[in-house]
Short mmCIF file of C-alpha atoms in Angstrom, two decimals:
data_model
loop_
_atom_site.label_atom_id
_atom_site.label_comp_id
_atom_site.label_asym_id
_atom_site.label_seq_id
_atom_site.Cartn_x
_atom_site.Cartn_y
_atom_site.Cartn_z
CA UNK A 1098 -44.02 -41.06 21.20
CA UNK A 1099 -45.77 -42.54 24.21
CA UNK A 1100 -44.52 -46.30 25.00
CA UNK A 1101 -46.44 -48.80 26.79
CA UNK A 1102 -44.47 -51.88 27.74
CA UNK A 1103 -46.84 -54.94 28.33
CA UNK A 1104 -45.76 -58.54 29.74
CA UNK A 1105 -45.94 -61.26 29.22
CA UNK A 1106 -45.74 -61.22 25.39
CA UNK A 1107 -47.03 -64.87 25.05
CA UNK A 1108 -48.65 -67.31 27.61
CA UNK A 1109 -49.81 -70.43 27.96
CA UNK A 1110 -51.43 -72.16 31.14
CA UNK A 1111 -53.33 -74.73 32.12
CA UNK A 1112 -57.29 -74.20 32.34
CA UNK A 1113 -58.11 -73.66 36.41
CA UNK A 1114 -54.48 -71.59 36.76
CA UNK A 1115 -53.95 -68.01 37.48
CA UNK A 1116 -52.29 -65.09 35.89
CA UNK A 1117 -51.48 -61.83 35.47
CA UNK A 1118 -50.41 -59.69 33.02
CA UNK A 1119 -48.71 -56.39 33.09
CA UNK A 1120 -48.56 -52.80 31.40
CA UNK A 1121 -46.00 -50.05 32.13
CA UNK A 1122 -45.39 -46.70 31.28
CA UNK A 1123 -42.89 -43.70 32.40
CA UNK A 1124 -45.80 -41.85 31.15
CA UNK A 1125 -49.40 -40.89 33.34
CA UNK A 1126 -52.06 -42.03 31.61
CA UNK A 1127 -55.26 -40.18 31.78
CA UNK A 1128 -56.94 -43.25 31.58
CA UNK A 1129 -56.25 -47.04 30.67
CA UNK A 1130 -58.01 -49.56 28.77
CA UNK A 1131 -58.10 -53.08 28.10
CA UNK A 1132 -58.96 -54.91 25.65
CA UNK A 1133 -59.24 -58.45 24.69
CA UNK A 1134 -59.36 -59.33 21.09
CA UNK A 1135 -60.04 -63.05 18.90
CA UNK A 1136 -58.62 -64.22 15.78
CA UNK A 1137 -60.27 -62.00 12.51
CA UNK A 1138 -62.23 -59.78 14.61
CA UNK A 1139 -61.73 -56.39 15.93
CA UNK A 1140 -60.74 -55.62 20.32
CA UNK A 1141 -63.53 -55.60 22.48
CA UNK A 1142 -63.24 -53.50 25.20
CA UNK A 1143 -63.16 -54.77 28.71
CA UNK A 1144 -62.72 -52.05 31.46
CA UNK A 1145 -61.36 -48.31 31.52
CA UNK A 1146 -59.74 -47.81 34.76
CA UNK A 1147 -59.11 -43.47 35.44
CA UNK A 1148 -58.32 -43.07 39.16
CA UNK A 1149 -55.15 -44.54 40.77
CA UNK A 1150 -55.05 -46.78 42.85
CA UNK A 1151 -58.54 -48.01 41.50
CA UNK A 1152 -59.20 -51.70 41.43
CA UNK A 1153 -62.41 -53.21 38.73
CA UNK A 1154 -63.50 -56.71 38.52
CA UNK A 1155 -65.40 -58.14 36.07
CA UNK A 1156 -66.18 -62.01 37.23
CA UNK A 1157 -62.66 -63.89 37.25
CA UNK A 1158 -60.70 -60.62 36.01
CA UNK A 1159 -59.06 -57.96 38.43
CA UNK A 1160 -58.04 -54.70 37.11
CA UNK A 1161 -55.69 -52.38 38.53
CA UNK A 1162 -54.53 -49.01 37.95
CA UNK A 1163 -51.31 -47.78 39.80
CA UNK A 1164 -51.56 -45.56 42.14
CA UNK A 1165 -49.28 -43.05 39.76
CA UNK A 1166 -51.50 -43.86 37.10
CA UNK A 1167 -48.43 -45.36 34.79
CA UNK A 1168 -48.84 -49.07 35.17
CA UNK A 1169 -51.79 -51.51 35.06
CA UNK A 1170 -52.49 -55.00 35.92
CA UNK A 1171 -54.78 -57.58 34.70
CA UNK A 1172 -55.21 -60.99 37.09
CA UNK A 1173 -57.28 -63.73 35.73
CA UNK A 1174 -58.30 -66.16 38.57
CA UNK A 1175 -58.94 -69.78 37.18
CA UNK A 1176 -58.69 -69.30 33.72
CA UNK A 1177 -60.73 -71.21 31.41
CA UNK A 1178 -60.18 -72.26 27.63
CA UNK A 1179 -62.79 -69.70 26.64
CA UNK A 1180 -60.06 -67.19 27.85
CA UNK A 1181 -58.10 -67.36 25.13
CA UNK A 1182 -57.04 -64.34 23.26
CA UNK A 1183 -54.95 -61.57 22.75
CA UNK A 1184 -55.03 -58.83 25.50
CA UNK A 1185 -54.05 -55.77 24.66
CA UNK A 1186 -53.42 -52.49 27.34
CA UNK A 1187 -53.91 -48.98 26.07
CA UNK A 1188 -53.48 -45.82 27.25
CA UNK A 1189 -54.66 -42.18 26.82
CA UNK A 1190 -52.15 -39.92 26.77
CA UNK A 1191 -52.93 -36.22 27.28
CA UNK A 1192 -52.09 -34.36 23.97
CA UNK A 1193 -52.45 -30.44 23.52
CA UNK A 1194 -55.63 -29.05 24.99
CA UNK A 1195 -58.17 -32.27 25.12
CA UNK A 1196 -56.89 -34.17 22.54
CA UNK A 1197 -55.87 -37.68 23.71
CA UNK A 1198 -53.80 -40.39 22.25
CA UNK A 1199 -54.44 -43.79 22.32
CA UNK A 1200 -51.44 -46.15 22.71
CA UNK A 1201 -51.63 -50.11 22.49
CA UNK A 1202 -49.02 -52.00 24.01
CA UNK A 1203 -47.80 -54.85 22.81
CA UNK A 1204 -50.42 -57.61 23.21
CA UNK A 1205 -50.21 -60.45 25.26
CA UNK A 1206 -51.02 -63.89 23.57
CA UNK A 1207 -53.11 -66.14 26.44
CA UNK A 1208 -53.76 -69.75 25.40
CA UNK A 1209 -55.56 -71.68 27.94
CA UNK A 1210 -55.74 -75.93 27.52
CA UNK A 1211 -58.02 -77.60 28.70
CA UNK B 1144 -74.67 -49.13 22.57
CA UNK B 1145 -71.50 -47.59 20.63
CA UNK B 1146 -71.06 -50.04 17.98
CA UNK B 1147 -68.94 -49.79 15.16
CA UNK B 1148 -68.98 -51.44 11.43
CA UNK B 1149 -67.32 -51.64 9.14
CA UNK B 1150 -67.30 -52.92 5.40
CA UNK B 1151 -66.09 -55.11 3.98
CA UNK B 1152 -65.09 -57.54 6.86
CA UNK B 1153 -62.42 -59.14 3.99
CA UNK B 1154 -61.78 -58.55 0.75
CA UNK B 1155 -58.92 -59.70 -1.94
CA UNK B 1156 -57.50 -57.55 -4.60
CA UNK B 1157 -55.04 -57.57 -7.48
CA UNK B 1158 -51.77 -55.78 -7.13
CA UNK B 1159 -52.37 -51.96 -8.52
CA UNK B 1160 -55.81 -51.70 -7.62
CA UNK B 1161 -57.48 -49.48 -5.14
CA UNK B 1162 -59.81 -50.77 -2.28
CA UNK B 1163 -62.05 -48.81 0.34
CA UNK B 1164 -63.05 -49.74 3.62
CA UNK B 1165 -65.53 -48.20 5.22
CA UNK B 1166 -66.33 -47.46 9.47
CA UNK B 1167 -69.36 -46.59 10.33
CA UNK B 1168 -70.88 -45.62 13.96
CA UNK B 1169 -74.20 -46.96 14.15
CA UNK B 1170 -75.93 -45.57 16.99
CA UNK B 1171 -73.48 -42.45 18.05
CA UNK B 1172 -71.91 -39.55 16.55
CA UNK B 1173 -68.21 -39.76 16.29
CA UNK B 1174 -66.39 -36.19 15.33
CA UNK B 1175 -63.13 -38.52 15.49
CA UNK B 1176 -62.27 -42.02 14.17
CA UNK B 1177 -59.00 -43.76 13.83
CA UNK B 1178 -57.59 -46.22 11.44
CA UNK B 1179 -55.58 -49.10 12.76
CA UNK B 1180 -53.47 -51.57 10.96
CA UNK B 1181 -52.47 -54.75 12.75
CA UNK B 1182 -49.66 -57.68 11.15
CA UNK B 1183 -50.76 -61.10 12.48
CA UNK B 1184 -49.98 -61.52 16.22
CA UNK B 1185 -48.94 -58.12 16.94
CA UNK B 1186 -50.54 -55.38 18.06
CA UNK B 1187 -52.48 -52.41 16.75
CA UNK B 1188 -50.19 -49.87 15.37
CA UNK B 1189 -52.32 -46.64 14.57
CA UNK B 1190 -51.95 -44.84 11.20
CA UNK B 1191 -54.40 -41.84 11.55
CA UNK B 1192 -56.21 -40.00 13.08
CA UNK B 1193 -59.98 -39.24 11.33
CA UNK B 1194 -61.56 -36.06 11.74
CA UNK B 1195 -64.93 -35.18 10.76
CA UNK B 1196 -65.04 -32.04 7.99
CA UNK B 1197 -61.01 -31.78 7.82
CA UNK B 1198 -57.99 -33.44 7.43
CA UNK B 1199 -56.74 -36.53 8.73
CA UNK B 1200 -53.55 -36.67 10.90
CA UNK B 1201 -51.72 -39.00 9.73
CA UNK B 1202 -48.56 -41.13 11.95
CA UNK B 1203 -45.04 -41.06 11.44
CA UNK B 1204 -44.16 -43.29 7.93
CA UNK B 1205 -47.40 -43.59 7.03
CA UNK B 1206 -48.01 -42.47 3.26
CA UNK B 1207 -50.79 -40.27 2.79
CA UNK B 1208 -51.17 -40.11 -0.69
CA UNK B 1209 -51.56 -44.08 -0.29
CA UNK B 1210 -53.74 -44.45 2.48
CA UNK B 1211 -56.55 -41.66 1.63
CA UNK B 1212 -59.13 -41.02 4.62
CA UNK B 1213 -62.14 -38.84 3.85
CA UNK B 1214 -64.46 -38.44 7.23
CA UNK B 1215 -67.56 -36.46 5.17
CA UNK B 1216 -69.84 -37.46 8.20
CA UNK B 1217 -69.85 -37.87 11.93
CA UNK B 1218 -71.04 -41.80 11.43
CA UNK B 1219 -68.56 -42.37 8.35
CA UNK B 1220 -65.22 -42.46 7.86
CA UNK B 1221 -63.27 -44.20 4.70
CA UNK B 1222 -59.91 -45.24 4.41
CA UNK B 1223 -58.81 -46.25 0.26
CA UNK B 1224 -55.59 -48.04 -0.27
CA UNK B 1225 -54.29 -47.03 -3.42
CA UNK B 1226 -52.45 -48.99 -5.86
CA UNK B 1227 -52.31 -51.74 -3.67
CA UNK B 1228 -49.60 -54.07 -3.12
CA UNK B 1229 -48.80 -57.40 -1.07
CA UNK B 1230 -47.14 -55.48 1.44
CA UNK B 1231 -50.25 -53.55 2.52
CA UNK B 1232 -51.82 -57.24 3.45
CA UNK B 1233 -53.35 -56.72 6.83
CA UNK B 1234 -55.49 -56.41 9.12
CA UNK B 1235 -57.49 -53.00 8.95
CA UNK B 1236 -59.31 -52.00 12.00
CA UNK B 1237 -61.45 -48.80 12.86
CA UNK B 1238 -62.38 -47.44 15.96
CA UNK B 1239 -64.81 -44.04 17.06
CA UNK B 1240 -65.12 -41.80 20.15
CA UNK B 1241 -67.74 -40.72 21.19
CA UNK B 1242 -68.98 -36.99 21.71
CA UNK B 1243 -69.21 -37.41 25.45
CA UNK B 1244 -66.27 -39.22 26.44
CA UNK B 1245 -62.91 -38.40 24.35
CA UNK B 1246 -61.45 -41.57 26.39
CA UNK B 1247 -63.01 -44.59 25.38
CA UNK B 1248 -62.67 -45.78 22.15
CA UNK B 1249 -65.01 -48.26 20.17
CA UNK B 1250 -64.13 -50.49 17.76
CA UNK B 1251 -65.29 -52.12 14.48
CA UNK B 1252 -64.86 -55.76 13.49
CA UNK B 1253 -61.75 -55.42 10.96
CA UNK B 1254 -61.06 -55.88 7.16
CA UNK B 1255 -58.99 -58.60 6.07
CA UNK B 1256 -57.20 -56.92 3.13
CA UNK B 1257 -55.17 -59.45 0.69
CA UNK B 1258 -53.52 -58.62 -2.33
CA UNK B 1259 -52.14 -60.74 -4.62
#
């Protein structure tokens, strides 16, 4: 079993702060995703990072992918109440022959106030 | 592109009765799918894996006879809880890949399941 540790489990800033939040692995992905999911509905994905070292930015949101290709980051610059939401990491893990695995970690709860 | 449905988006049963949800791909051809279930503010634990024209895979402690999958198509995929019971209230979410890339996962909106 493949296990993605992801941190902060819950946080809560004020709107205009910055954070990041982190997702590790003894494991090499094959590839990484996040994901950022709201109350009743299913994850919507952000950004799949597959080369290490590689850095993706989508407006206030940094992604990076380690340069071993076990950990991730996710920075959020300013953060704004519309922000709010679970983020989940995920990984593909390389099965047998080109099967791959998908593993969440375990969420991180953002609440941004206004 | 690559969206997912899935149907019903809730739905509340009595205890012993047997519900399907369906996922659907709408505008791709998925030869896998995965079921998800996911307890309120956790995250998504998978329980197995869909594939079209054979058996699903199912995780570690999770009961097959209870949680039938049938994937007849590459655009559907069911999942029936059987004899339902309050413990199997959750959050039920699909997801497909793709043909082209066996990375990225899509998912569908969820299904509130309650049972009383």
């Amino acid at each position: 079993t493949q296990l993605l540790e992801q941190s902060p489990q819950f946080l809560s800033i004020q709107e205009g702060e910055n954070l990041t939040v982190y997702c590790n692995s003894s494991s090499v992905f094959s590839s990484l995703q996040w994901y950022r999911q709201e109350p009743g509905e299913g994850p919507v994905l952000l950004v799949t990072v597959v080369t290490g070292g590689e850095v993706k930015k989508l407006k206030r949101l940094t992604f990076q992918f380690g340069d071993a290709r076990k950990d991730s980051s996710l920075h959020i610059t300013a953060a704004q109440p519309g922000d709010t939401g679970l983020y989940l990491c995920a990984g593909n893990f390389f099965l047998s022959g080109s099967a791959r695995q998908l593993t969440f970690g375990s969420g991180t709860q953002l609440t941004v106030l206004p | 592109g690559a969206v997912v449905s899935q149907h019903p988006s809730w739905v509340i049963c009595k205890s012993g009765t047997s519900v399907k949800i369906e996922c659907r791909s709408l505008d791709f051809q998925a030869t896998t799918m995965f079921w998800y279930r996911q307890f309120p503010k956790q995250s998504l634990m998978l329980m197995a894996t869909s594939n079209e024209g054979s058996k699903a895979t199912y995780e570690q402690g999770v009961e097959k006879d209870k949680f039938l999958i049938n994937h007849a198509s590459l655009t559907l995929s069911t999942l029936t809880v059987t004899s339902a019971h309050p413990e199997d209230s959750s959050f039920y979410i699909c997801s497909a890949r793709t043909l082209s890339n066996t990375d990225t996962q899509y998912f569908g909106p969820g299904t509130r399941l309650t049972v009383l």
